[in-house]
Amino acid sequence: QVQLVESGGGLVQPGGSLRLSCAASGSIFRNNAMGWYRQTPGNQREWIASISSGGSTTYADSVKGRFTISRDGAKNTVYLQMNNLKPEDTATYYCNTAIVHRAFEAWGQGTQVTVSS
């Protein structure tokens, strides 16, 4: 069963914006911190943002001030609003739990973000 489904990626110009969505099963979503991660070929997945069950947020320095993570408990969905996109933001974006030293859930297929002129 697919438990994490990312969507909303696409091709955007530098300086543009995208909003990503992550639909999660209730068992994964409820009362768990959730996060967004990204990966480029040849590199490990990079953590970029987290949101606690109570709504507090944390961001990697590379995206701080440009990206906003949010969650909707009624929809079991996590969002990532990405503004002022840069070419170096080009990657496949994934969502998952964000709990230190706890195994991730099975990864979804991710959604591709390409920032190019």
Tab-separated table of C-alpha atoms in Angstrom:
chain	number	residue	atom	x	y	z
A	1	GLN	CA	0.000	0.000	0.000
A	2	VAL	CA	1.253	3.458	-0.928
A	3	GLN	CA	1.404	5.523	2.260
A	4	LEU	CA	3.229	8.682	1.097
A	5	VAL	CA	2.314	10.417	-2.151
A	6	GLU	CA	4.094	13.612	-3.206
A	7	SER	CA	2.780	15.953	-5.879
A	8	GLY	CA	3.058	19.496	-7.181
A	9	GLY	CA	6.497	19.508	-8.756
A	10	GLY	CA	7.302	20.916	-12.149
A	11	LEU	CA	9.481	23.249	-14.180
A	12	VAL	CA	9.800	26.811	-12.922
A	13	GLN	CA	11.966	29.844	-13.691
A	14	PRO	CA	14.517	31.075	-11.147
A	15	GLY	CA	12.729	33.327	-8.682
A	16	GLY	CA	9.463	31.504	-9.190
A	17	SER	CA	7.308	29.549	-6.758
A	18	LEU	CA	5.840	26.074	-6.362
A	19	ARG	CA	3.683	24.432	-3.718
A	20	LEU	CA	4.277	20.751	-3.029
A	21	SER	CA	1.805	18.444	-1.308
A	22	CYS	CA	2.344	15.181	0.546
A	23	ALA	CA	-0.635	12.960	1.264
A	24	ALA	CA	0.129	10.580	4.124
A	25	SER	CA	-1.766	7.777	5.789
A	26	GLY	CA	-3.284	8.701	9.114
A	27	SER	CA	-1.108	6.238	10.998
A	28	ILE	CA	2.011	7.995	9.699
A	29	PHE	CA	0.734	11.551	9.965
A	30	ARG	CA	-1.066	11.807	13.277
A	31	ASN	CA	1.032	12.890	16.259
A	32	ASN	CA	4.278	12.620	14.294
A	33	ALA	CA	6.678	15.279	13.159
A	34	MET	CA	6.829	15.363	9.367
A	35	GLY	CA	9.504	16.611	7.035
A	36	TRP	CA	10.513	17.329	3.481
A	37	TYR	CA	13.697	15.942	1.943
A	38	ARG	CA	15.322	16.285	-1.447
A	39	GLN	CA	17.796	14.285	-3.485
A	40	THR	CA	19.891	14.780	-6.601
A	41	PRO	CA	21.718	12.041	-8.544
A	42	GLY	CA	24.813	10.818	-6.733
A	43	ASN	CA	23.869	12.386	-3.408
A	44	GLN	CA	22.113	11.264	-0.257
A	45	ARG	CA	18.731	12.633	0.632
A	46	GLU	CA	19.000	16.044	2.262
A	47	TRP	CA	16.656	17.180	5.015
A	48	ILE	CA	15.258	20.634	4.302
A	49	ALA	CA	12.291	21.263	6.623
A	50	SER	CA	10.316	19.745	9.512
A	51	ILE	CA	7.061	20.468	11.291
A	52	SER	CA	6.053	19.043	14.659
A	53	SER	CA	2.620	17.686	15.500
A	54	GLY	CA	1.974	21.007	17.213
A	55	GLY	CA	3.028	23.067	14.210
A	56	SER	CA	6.499	24.295	15.157
A	57	THR	CA	8.861	24.417	12.186
A	58	THR	CA	12.561	24.019	11.507
A	59	TYR	CA	14.462	24.677	8.277
A	60	ALA	CA	17.821	23.918	6.778
A	61	ASP	CA	19.943	27.011	6.203
A	62	SER	CA	19.799	26.452	2.460
A	63	VAL	CA	16.045	27.106	2.345
A	64	LYS	CA	15.422	29.280	5.405
A	65	GLY	CA	13.449	32.375	4.533
A	66	ARG	CA	12.336	30.969	1.185
A	67	PHE	CA	10.415	27.756	1.988
A	68	THR	CA	7.479	27.263	4.362
A	69	ILE	CA	6.297	23.885	5.652
A	70	SER	CA	2.755	23.433	6.937
A	71	ARG	CA	0.321	20.636	7.756
A	72	ASP	CA	-3.415	20.004	7.666
A	73	GLY	CA	-4.466	17.356	10.162
A	74	ALA	CA	-7.952	16.990	8.719
A	75	LYS	CA	-6.486	16.087	5.319
A	76	ASN	CA	-3.418	14.147	6.529
A	77	THR	CA	-1.385	16.375	4.231
A	78	VAL	CA	1.938	18.210	4.527
A	79	TYR	CA	2.742	21.142	2.267
A	80	LEU	CA	5.915	22.886	1.178
A	81	GLN	CA	5.554	26.383	-0.205
A	82	MET	CA	8.717	27.197	-2.140
A	83	ASN	CA	9.412	30.819	-3.062
A	84	ASN	CA	12.352	32.517	-4.772
A	85	LEU	CA	13.475	29.222	-6.244
A	86	LYS	CA	17.078	28.834	-7.338
A	87	PRO	CA	18.677	26.424	-9.824
A	88	GLU	CA	20.339	24.627	-6.911
A	89	ASP	CA	16.859	23.736	-5.617
A	90	THR	CA	16.506	21.355	-8.555
A	91	ALA	CA	15.939	17.890	-7.069
A	92	THR	CA	13.418	15.170	-6.410
A	93	TYR	CA	11.431	16.115	-3.317
A	94	TYR	CA	10.134	13.575	-0.810
A	95	CYS	CA	8.164	13.674	2.424
A	96	ASN	CA	8.479	11.364	5.407
A	97	THR	CA	8.490	11.392	9.181
A	98	ALA	CA	11.092	13.589	10.859
A	99	ILE	CA	11.857	11.929	14.169
A	100	VAL	CA	15.471	11.806	15.265
A	101	HIS	CA	17.000	8.304	15.342
A	102	ARG	CA	13.755	6.672	14.203
A	103	ALA	CA	13.510	4.743	10.967
A	104	PHE	CA	11.736	6.418	8.096
A	105	GLU	CA	8.578	5.021	6.598
A	106	ALA	CA	8.833	3.574	3.113
A	107	TRP	CA	9.680	6.359	0.673
A	108	GLY	CA	7.216	7.458	-1.944
A	109	GLN	CA	8.175	8.146	-5.543
A	110	GLY	CA	8.791	11.830	-4.887
A	111	THR	CA	8.021	14.788	-7.114
A	112	GLN	CA	10.546	16.416	-9.446
A	113	VAL	CA	11.317	20.119	-9.160
A	114	THR	CA	13.384	21.708	-11.911
A	115	VAL	CA	14.442	25.351	-11.669
A	116	SER	CA	15.836	26.601	-14.960
A	117	SER	CA	15.634	29.543	-17.309
